Backbone as JSON, one array per atom type, in Angstrom:
{
  "sequence": "MIELTKKTITILAPIERVFEHVINMENYKFWFPDVIAIQANDTRPHASVGKTYIETLAIAGSDQTLTIKVVECVKYTTFVTQGDLVGILPQMTVCFWENELGCQLELSYHSREPALNEQSPIIRGLRENLAPRAEVGLTQLKHLLENP",
  "N": [[2.38, -19.61, -13.8], [3.54, -17.39, -16.3], [6.23, -15.29, -16.69], [6.16, -12.12, -18.19], [7.33, -9.58, -18.34], [9.54, -7.61, -16.29], [10.23, -4.74, -14.51], [12.09, -2.18, -12.85], [12.14, 0.84, -10.94], [13.26, 3.9, -9.43], [11.47, 6.28, -7.72], [11.42, 9.63, -6.97], [9.79, 10.38, -4.61], [7.53, 10.29, -1.8], [6.79, 7.05, -0.48], [4.12, 6.65, 0.24], [2.69, 8.4, -1.38], [3.29, 7.45, -3.97], [2.27, 4.83, -3.81], [-0.51, 5.32, -3.29], [-1.23, 6.58, -5.68], [-0.76, 4.58, -7.62], [-2.42, 2.42, -6.81], [-4.93, 3.35, -7.39], [-6.48, 2.47, -9.99], [-7.71, 3.94, -11.96], [-5.93, 5.88, -12.6], [-4.11, 4.64, -14.19], [-4.25, 4.92, -16.99], [-3.01, 7.32, -17.38], [-0.33, 6.9, -17.22], [0.53, 4.44, -18.33], [1.39, 3.16, -21.48], [-0.81, 2.84, -24.31], [-3.15, 2.29, -22.94], [-6.34, 3.02, -23.27], [-8.68, 3.69, -21.94], [-9.88, 3.49, -18.58], [-11.97, 2.55, -15.99], [-13.61, 2.57, -12.81], [-15.61, -0.2, -11.86], [-17.28, -0.68, -9.83], [-18.3, 0.38, -6.5], [-16.48, 0.01, -4.48], [-13.65, 0.84, -2.36], [-10.49, 1.88, -3.81], [-8.23, 0.21, -3.13], [-9.32, -2.17, -2.35], [-9.61, -5.67, -2.11], [-11.11, -7.48, -4.64], [-12.24, -5.3, -5.89], [-13.24, -3.98, -9.02], [-12.42, -3.02, -12.39], [-13.07, -1.62, -15.6], [-11.26, -1.92, -18.45], [-9.95, -0.5, -21.4], [-7.81, -1.22, -23.98], [-5.26, -0.77, -26.46], [-4.39, -3.29, -28.57], [-2.37, -4.9, -30.79], [-3.31, -3.33, -32.96], [-6.06, -3.19, -32.57], [-8.85, -2.33, -30.45], [-9.27, -3.62, -27.22], [-11.39, -4.79, -24.67], [-11.43, -5.39, -21.22], [-11.99, -6.89, -18.01], [-10.59, -5.88, -15.01], [-9.39, -7.04, -11.95], [-8.78, -6.42, -8.53], [-6.67, -8.4, -6.69], [-4.93, -8.65, -4.61], [-3.7, -6.59, -2.03], [-1.41, -5.0, -0.16], [-0.72, -2.63, 2.09], [1.53, -0.14, 1.13], [3.31, -2.0, 0.17], [2.56, -4.2, -1.69], [0.69, -4.64, -4.69], [-1.7, -6.24, -6.57], [-3.23, -7.15, -9.59], [-5.62, -8.86, -11.66], [-6.53, -9.71, -14.96], [-9.23, -10.49, -17.27], [-8.7, -11.11, -19.91], [-9.13, -13.14, -22.55], [-7.15, -15.87, -23.53], [-4.78, -14.8, -22.68], [-4.93, -13.96, -19.98], [-3.96, -11.85, -18.07], [-1.74, -10.77, -15.41], [-0.88, -8.21, -13.21], [1.68, -7.13, -11.15], [2.72, -5.05, -8.59], [5.34, -3.99, -6.67], [6.5, -2.29, -3.78], [9.1, -0.4, -2.24], [10.61, 1.44, 0.32], [13.27, 3.7, -0.03], [16.45, 5.47, 0.33], [16.1, 7.59, -1.4], [13.43, 7.84, -1.95], [10.89, 6.13, -3.27], [11.17, 2.85, -4.32], [10.06, 1.0, -7.02], [8.73, -1.94, -8.34], [7.55, -3.32, -11.25], [5.71, -5.87, -12.66], [4.57, -8.17, -15.14], [2.54, -10.95, -15.86], [1.42, -13.96, -17.51], [-1.43, -15.86, -16.89], [-2.52, -17.86, -18.28], [-3.24, -21.18, -18.7], [-2.91, -22.74, -20.99], [-0.74, -21.83, -22.34], [2.86, -21.75, -22.87], [6.39, -21.26, -22.18], [7.51, -21.23, -24.76], [5.49, -20.5, -26.45], [4.26, -18.73, -29.25], [2.68, -16.44, -28.78], [3.51, -15.68, -26.23], [6.19, -14.94, -26.66], [5.7, -12.76, -28.37], [4.2, -11.08, -26.66], [6.13, -10.51, -24.71], [8.02, -9.06, -26.23], [6.46, -6.87, -26.86], [5.53, -5.84, -24.37], [7.79, -5.26, -22.73], [9.2, -2.83, -23.65], [7.02, -1.06, -23.4], [6.46, -1.17, -20.66], [8.78, -0.03, -19.67], [8.59, 2.6, -20.72], [6.18, 3.29, -19.48], [6.86, 3.27, -16.71], [8.74, 5.32, -16.69], [7.1, 7.45, -17.38], [5.35, 7.4, -15.18], [7.14, 8.03, -13.13], [7.86, 10.64, -13.91], [5.37, 11.92, -13.69], [4.86, 11.72, -10.89], [7.06, 12.91, -9.72], [6.95, 15.46, -10.6], [4.61, 17.15, -9.79]],
  "CA": [[2.38, -18.31, -14.44], [4.69, -17.11, -17.16], [6.63, -13.88, -16.62], [6.22, -11.42, -19.47], [8.35, -8.56, -18.16], [9.71, -7.07, -14.94], [11.01, -3.51, -14.56], [12.21, -1.5, -11.56], [12.5, 2.26, -11.04], [13.18, 4.67, -8.19], [10.71, 7.52, -7.89], [11.79, 10.58, -5.92], [8.54, 10.81, -3.96], [7.24, 9.41, -0.67], [6.14, 5.78, -0.82], [2.68, 6.79, 0.42], [2.16, 9.08, -2.58], [3.42, 6.53, -5.1], [1.33, 3.74, -3.58], [-1.89, 5.8, -3.47], [-1.45, 6.85, -7.1], [-0.78, 3.32, -8.38], [-3.57, 1.55, -6.48], [-6.11, 3.89, -8.06], [-6.28, 2.03, -11.36], [-8.19, 4.95, -12.91], [-4.74, 6.65, -12.99], [-3.27, 3.81, -15.07], [-4.27, 5.47, -18.36], [-2.15, 8.5, -17.43], [1.1, 6.58, -17.25], [0.9, 3.24, -19.07], [1.07, 3.31, -22.9], [-1.86, 2.08, -25.01], [-4.38, 2.17, -22.16], [-7.23, 4.03, -23.83], [-9.6, 4.11, -20.88], [-10.08, 2.57, -17.47], [-12.86, 3.15, -15.0], [-14.11, 1.68, -11.77], [-16.81, -0.93, -12.21], [-18.07, -0.8, -8.61], [-18.07, 1.5, -5.58], [-15.51, -0.34, -3.44], [-12.43, 1.66, -2.37], [-9.51, 1.42, -4.81], [-7.31, -0.84, -2.68], [-10.07, -3.32, -1.86], [-9.59, -6.93, -2.85], [-12.42, -7.67, -5.27], [-12.55, -4.1, -6.67], [-13.08, -4.24, -10.45], [-12.32, -1.91, -13.33], [-13.2, -1.95, -17.01], [-10.11, -1.32, -19.15], [-9.87, -0.61, -22.86], [-6.44, -0.99, -24.4], [-4.93, -1.05, -27.86], [-3.54, -4.48, -28.74], [-2.2, -5.34, -32.18], [-4.12, -2.55, -33.89], [-7.5, -3.13, -32.26], [-9.18, -2.04, -29.05], [-9.77, -4.76, -26.46], [-11.93, -4.42, -23.37], [-11.34, -6.47, -20.26], [-12.25, -6.55, -16.61], [-9.42, -6.0, -14.13], [-9.83, -7.24, -10.56], [-7.74, -6.36, -7.5], [-6.64, -9.69, -5.99], [-4.11, -8.52, -3.4], [-3.2, -5.25, -1.76], [-0.8, -4.85, 1.15], [-0.38, -1.21, 2.13], [2.91, 0.28, 0.92], [4.14, -3.17, -0.12], [2.21, -5.0, -2.86], [-0.6, -4.44, -5.34], [-1.8, -7.24, -7.64], [-4.5, -7.22, -10.31], [-5.73, -9.89, -12.69], [-7.47, -9.4, -16.02], [-9.92, -11.64, -17.85], [-8.47, -11.14, -21.35], [-9.07, -14.53, -22.99], [-5.94, -16.25, -24.26], [-3.59, -14.26, -21.99], [-5.21, -13.9, -18.54], [-2.83, -11.1, -17.51], [-1.61, -10.37, -14.0], [0.07, -7.14, -12.96], [2.13, -7.08, -9.76], [3.55, -3.89, -8.29], [5.93, -4.05, -5.32], [6.99, -0.99, -3.35], [10.07, -0.36, -1.15], [11.13, 2.76, 0.64], [14.73, 3.78, -0.03], [16.94, 6.78, 0.75], [15.69, 8.61, -2.37], [11.97, 7.9, -2.04], [10.2, 4.85, -3.42], [11.56, 1.94, -5.39], [8.86, 0.31, -7.48], [8.95, -3.02, -9.31], [6.35, -3.62, -12.02], [5.85, -7.08, -13.45], [3.38, -8.71, -15.79], [2.56, -12.4, -16.08], [0.25, -14.6, -18.11], [-1.95, -16.97, -16.08], [-3.19, -18.76, -19.22], [-2.63, -22.5, -18.57], [-2.65, -23.36, -22.29], [0.49, -21.27, -22.9], [4.14, -22.1, -22.24], [7.48, -20.32, -22.48], [7.81, -21.22, -26.19], [4.31, -20.09, -27.22], [4.49, -17.5, -30.02], [2.02, -15.3, -28.14], [4.35, -15.25, -25.1], [7.31, -14.19, -27.24], [5.17, -11.48, -28.85], [3.86, -10.25, -25.5], [7.38, -10.04, -24.11], [8.59, -8.02, -27.09], [5.58, -5.71, -26.8], [5.37, -5.3, -23.02], [9.03, -4.76, -22.11], [9.4, -1.39, -23.88], [5.88, -0.3, -22.87], [6.64, -1.07, -19.21], [9.86, 0.95, -19.48], [8.0, 3.92, -20.97], [5.18, 3.52, -18.44], [7.51, 3.63, -15.45], [9.33, 6.64, -16.88], [5.99, 8.41, -17.32], [4.89, 7.43, -13.79], [8.16, 8.78, -12.39], [7.72, 12.05, -14.27], [4.1, 12.38, -13.11], [4.9, 11.81, -9.44], [8.14, 13.79, -9.3], [6.64, 16.81, -11.08], [3.15, 17.31, -9.65]],
  "C": [[3.67, -18.12, -15.23], [5.0, -15.61, -17.09], [6.75, -13.3, -18.02], [7.25, -10.3, -19.44], [8.39, -8.15, -16.69], [10.66, -5.88, -15.04], [11.0, -2.85, -13.18], [12.64, -0.06, -11.8], [12.46, 2.87, -9.64], [12.48, 5.98, -8.51], [11.01, 8.41, -6.69], [10.54, 11.21, -5.32], [8.29, 9.86, -2.8], [6.47, 8.17, -1.11], [4.62, 5.88, -0.73], [2.04, 7.4, -0.84], [2.19, 8.17, -3.8], [2.37, 5.42, -4.99], [-0.11, 4.19, -3.86], [-2.2, 6.09, -4.94], [-1.62, 5.54, -7.88], [-2.02, 2.48, -8.07], [-4.89, 2.09, -7.01], [-5.94, 3.59, -9.55], [-6.85, 3.01, -12.39], [-7.05, 5.87, -13.34], [-3.88, 5.92, -14.01], [-3.17, 4.39, -16.48], [-3.34, 6.68, -18.5], [-0.67, 8.15, -17.52], [1.46, 5.35, -18.06], [0.45, 3.35, -20.53], [-0.02, 2.35, -23.38], [-3.08, 1.75, -24.16], [-5.26, 3.34, -22.6], [-8.15, 4.59, -22.76], [-9.61, 3.06, -19.79], [-10.95, 3.27, -16.44], [-13.34, 2.1, -14.02], [-15.42, 1.06, -12.21], [-17.72, -1.15, -11.0], [-17.68, 0.33, -7.67], [-17.11, 1.17, -4.44], [-14.32, 0.63, -3.49], [-11.37, 1.04, -3.29], [-8.64, 0.27, -4.36], [-8.01, -2.13, -2.27], [-9.92, -4.54, -2.74], [-11.0, -7.16, -3.36], [-12.86, -6.46, -6.09], [-12.32, -4.41, -8.15], [-13.08, -2.93, -11.25], [-12.57, -2.46, -14.73], [-12.1, -1.18, -17.74], [-10.25, -1.53, -20.65], [-8.43, -0.29, -23.24], [-6.26, -1.37, -25.85], [-3.98, -2.23, -27.89], [-3.55, -4.86, -30.21], [-3.17, -4.64, -33.13], [-5.61, -2.55, -33.64], [-7.69, -2.86, -30.77], [-9.77, -3.28, -28.4], [-10.27, -4.25, -25.11], [-11.87, -5.63, -22.46], [-11.68, -5.96, -18.88], [-10.99, -6.84, -15.83], [-9.95, -6.11, -12.71], [-8.63, -7.17, -9.62], [-7.8, -7.68, -6.73], [-5.78, -9.67, -4.73], [-3.68, -7.07, -3.25], [-2.72, -5.19, -0.32], [-0.22, -3.44, 1.18], [1.13, -0.97, 2.09], [3.86, -0.87, 0.58], [3.82, -3.8, -1.48], [0.82, -4.64, -3.37], [-0.66, -5.37, -6.53], [-3.2, -7.19, -8.25], [-4.44, -8.36, -11.31], [-6.81, -9.47, -13.67], [-8.07, -10.66, -16.62], [-9.75, -11.73, -19.36], [-8.2, -12.58, -21.8], [-7.79, -14.76, -23.81], [-4.66, -15.76, -23.61], [-3.76, -14.35, -20.48], [-4.08, -13.16, -17.81], [-2.92, -10.87, -16.0], [-0.56, -9.29, -13.93], [0.39, -7.15, -11.47], [3.03, -5.87, -9.6], [4.01, -4.03, -6.85], [6.59, -2.71, -5.03], [7.99, -1.16, -2.21], [10.47, 1.08, -0.93], [12.65, 2.68, 0.55], [15.15, 5.21, 0.31], [16.51, 7.91, -0.18], [14.17, 8.79, -2.43], [11.38, 6.51, -2.09], [10.77, 4.07, -4.59], [10.33, 1.12, -5.73], [9.27, -0.75, -8.5], [7.61, -3.37, -9.93], [6.59, -4.88, -12.82], [4.49, -7.51, -13.99], [3.6, -10.19, -16.05], [1.33, -12.81, -16.88], [-0.13, -15.77, -17.2], [-2.6, -18.03, -16.96], [-2.52, -20.14, -19.19], [-2.29, -23.17, -19.91], [-1.35, -22.86, -22.93], [1.71, -21.81, -22.18], [5.19, -21.12, -22.72], [7.77, -20.18, -23.99], [6.63, -20.78, -27.05], [4.6, -18.79, -27.96], [3.84, -16.28, -29.36], [2.84, -14.78, -26.95], [5.54, -14.45, -25.62], [6.86, -12.81, -27.72], [4.82, -10.54, -27.71], [5.1, -9.69, -24.83], [7.99, -8.9, -24.92], [7.77, -6.73, -27.01], [5.59, -5.04, -25.42], [6.64, -4.7, -22.43], [9.25, -3.27, -22.39], [8.24, -0.54, -23.35], [6.0, -0.13, -21.37], [7.72, -0.05, -18.88], [9.33, 2.37, -19.65], [7.0, 4.26, -19.87], [5.8, 3.95, -17.13], [8.17, 5.01, -15.54], [8.25, 7.72, -16.79], [5.44, 8.53, -15.9], [5.85, 8.25, -12.94], [8.01, 10.27, -12.65], [6.46, 12.65, -13.61], [4.22, 12.65, -11.61], [6.03, 12.7, -8.92], [7.89, 15.25, -9.68], [5.15, 17.08, -11.0], [2.64, 18.65, -10.16]]
}
């Protein structure tokens, strides 16, 4: 896997609240930029491994639709999803830690596409695009959860 970006933030809210908000991927559109829509694709609970969502996002001036699948979820610790976007095969990993202020959250994105490498132009472009979006997304998530 190739890391695309990794960002960390402290949210002044209980870890339980942060975790429950993040693992419900239908909330993703409320805090991550350029996510146009996302909805559950099955009736499994949000944290269930195998749960799928259909996501529409704006990429390079066009709307792309992909399926997101929950591949790992450890309560109050880790949440991992993988998307089927051809040519990128994205993975999102969110790690949670309790600290004296509330919840520290680390958000990272990777490409699982075996045909790509660190020097691939698409990787450089994704890094340039995702880093500021992840920063904005975490700031928006913090605002959402600290100001209910």
